[in-house]
Short mmCIF file of C-alpha atoms in Angstrom, two decimals:
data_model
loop_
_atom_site.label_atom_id
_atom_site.label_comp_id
_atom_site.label_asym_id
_atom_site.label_seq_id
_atom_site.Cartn_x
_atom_site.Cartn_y
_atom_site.Cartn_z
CA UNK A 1 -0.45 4.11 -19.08
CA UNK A 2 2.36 4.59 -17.32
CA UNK A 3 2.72 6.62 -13.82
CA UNK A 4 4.51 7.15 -10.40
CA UNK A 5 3.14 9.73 -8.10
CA UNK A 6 5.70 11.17 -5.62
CA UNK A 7 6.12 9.42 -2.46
CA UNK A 8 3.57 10.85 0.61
CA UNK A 9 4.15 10.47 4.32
CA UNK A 10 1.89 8.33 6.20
CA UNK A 11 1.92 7.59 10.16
CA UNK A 12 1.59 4.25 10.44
CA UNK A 13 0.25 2.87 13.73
CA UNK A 14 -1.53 -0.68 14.61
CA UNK A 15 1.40 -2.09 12.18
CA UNK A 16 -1.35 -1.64 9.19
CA UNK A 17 -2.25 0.42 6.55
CA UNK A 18 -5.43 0.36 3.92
CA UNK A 19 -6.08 0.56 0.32
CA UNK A 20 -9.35 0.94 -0.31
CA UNK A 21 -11.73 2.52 -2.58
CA UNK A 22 -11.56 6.94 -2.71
CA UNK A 23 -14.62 8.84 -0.80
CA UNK A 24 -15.20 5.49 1.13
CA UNK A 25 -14.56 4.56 4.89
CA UNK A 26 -11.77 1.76 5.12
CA UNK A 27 -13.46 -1.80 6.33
CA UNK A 28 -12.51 -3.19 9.82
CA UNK A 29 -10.02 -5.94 9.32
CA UNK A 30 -10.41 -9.04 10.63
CA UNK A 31 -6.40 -9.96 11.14
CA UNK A 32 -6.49 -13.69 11.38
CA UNK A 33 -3.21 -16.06 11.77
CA UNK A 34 -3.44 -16.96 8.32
CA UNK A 35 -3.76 -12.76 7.39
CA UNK A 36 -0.81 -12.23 9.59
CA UNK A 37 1.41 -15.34 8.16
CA UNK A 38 0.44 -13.80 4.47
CA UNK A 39 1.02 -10.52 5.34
CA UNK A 40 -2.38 -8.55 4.20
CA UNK A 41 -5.92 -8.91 5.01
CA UNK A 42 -9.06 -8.07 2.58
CA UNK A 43 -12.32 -7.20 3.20
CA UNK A 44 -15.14 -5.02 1.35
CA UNK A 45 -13.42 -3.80 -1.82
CA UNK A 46 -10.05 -2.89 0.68
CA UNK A 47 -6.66 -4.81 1.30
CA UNK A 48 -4.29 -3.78 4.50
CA UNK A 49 -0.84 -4.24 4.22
CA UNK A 50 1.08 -5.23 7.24
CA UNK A 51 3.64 -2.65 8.25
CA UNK A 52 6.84 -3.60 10.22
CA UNK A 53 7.15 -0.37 12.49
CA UNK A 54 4.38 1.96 14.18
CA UNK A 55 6.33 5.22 12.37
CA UNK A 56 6.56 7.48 9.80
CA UNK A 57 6.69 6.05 6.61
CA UNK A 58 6.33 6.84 2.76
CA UNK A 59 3.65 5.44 0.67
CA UNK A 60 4.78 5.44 -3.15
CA UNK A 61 2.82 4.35 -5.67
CA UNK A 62 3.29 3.31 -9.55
CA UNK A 63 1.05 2.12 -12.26
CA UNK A 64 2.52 -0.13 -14.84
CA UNK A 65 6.33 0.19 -13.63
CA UNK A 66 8.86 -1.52 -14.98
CA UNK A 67 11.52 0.18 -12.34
CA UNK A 68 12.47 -3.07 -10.20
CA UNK A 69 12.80 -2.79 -6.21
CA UNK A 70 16.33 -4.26 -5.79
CA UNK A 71 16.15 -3.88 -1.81
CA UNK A 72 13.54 -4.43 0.06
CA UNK A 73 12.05 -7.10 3.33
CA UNK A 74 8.82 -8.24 2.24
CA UNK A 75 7.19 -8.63 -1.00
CA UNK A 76 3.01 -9.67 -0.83
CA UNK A 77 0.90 -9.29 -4.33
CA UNK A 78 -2.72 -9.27 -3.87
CA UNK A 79 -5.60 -8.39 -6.56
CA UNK A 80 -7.21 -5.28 -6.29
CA UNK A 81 -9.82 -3.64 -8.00
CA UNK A 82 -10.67 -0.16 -8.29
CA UNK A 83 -14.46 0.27 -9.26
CA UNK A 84 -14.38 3.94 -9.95
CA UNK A 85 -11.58 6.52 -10.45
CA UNK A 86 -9.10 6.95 -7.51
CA UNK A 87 -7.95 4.84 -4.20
CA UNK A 88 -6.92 6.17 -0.76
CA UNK A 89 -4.63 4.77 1.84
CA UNK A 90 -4.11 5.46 5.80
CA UNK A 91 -3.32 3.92 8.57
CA UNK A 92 -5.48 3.55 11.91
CA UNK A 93 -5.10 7.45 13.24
CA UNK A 94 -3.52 8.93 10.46
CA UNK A 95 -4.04 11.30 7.50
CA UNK A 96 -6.05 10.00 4.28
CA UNK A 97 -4.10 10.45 1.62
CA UNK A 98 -5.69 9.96 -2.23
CA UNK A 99 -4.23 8.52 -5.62
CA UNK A 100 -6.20 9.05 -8.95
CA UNK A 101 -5.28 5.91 -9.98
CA UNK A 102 -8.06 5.05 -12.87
CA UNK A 103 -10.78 2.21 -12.64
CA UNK A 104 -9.39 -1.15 -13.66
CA UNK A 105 -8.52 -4.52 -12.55
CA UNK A 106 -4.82 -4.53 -10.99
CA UNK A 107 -2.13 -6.44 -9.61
CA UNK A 108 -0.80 -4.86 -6.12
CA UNK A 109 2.55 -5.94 -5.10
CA UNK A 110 3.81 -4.20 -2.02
CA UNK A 111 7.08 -3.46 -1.82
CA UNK A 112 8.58 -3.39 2.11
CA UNK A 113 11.53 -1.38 2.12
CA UNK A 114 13.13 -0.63 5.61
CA UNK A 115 14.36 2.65 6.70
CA UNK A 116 18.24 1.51 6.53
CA UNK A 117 17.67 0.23 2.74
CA UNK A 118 15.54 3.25 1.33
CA UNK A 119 16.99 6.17 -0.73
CA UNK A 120 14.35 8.14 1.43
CA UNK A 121 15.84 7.37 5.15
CA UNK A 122 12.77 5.78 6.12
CA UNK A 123 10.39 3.14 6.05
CA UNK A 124 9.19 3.20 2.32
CA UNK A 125 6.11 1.07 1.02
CA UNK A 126 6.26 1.20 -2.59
CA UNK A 127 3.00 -0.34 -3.77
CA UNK A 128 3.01 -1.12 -7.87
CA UNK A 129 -0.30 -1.06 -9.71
CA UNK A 130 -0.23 -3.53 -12.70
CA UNK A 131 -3.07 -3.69 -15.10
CA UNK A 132 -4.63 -6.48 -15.70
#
């Protein structure tokens, strides 16, 4: 299965956001130097991304792309598994917003696209969901 679901704003603040499981609260991260150096922290089911700006961004995500990302910051792949149908992602203070993306094993590369390189004029995350 291939899919991309249109890109959603998100107000990112604490220079995070979560993925985490749908109809669950998002873990406290523990961001420790070596979290910080990689880029993402995990705990309980839930990986947060590190975000270069405190500001509106947009979240996009795609399962089983094959669209490359040809400019972009920051690249960090992570496994990720979804253990029943759907994921959500927000930031500390922000809207929840949810993605039906089915159970599975996946591969999440997130894609860190500043504001000056996105076709969207702003801080883009585009997150791709590969099967695995």
């Amino acid at each position: 299965m291939i899919k991309s679901w249109k890109p959603q704003e998100l107000s990112i603040s604490y220079h995070q956001f979560t993925v985490f499981q749908k109809d669950s609260a998002p873990p406290v991260m523990d961001w420790t130097d070596e979290a910080i150096e990689k880029g993402f922290a995990a705990a309980d089911g839930a990986i947060s991304f590190e975000a270069q700006r405190n500001t509106k961004a947009f979240i996009l995500l795609r399962l089983n792309s094959s669209e490359t990302v040809n400019s972009y910051e920051k690249k960090v792949t992570v496994p990720f598994q979804v253990t029943e149908n759907g994921i959500e992602i927000e930031s500390i203070m922000s809207k929840r917003l949810s993605f039906d993306l089915p159970k599975g094993d996946y591969q999440l590369t997130c894609w860190t696209v500043p504001a000056e390189m996105s076709d969207l004029h702003a801080d883009t995350y585009i997150i791709d969901a590969v099967s695995v």
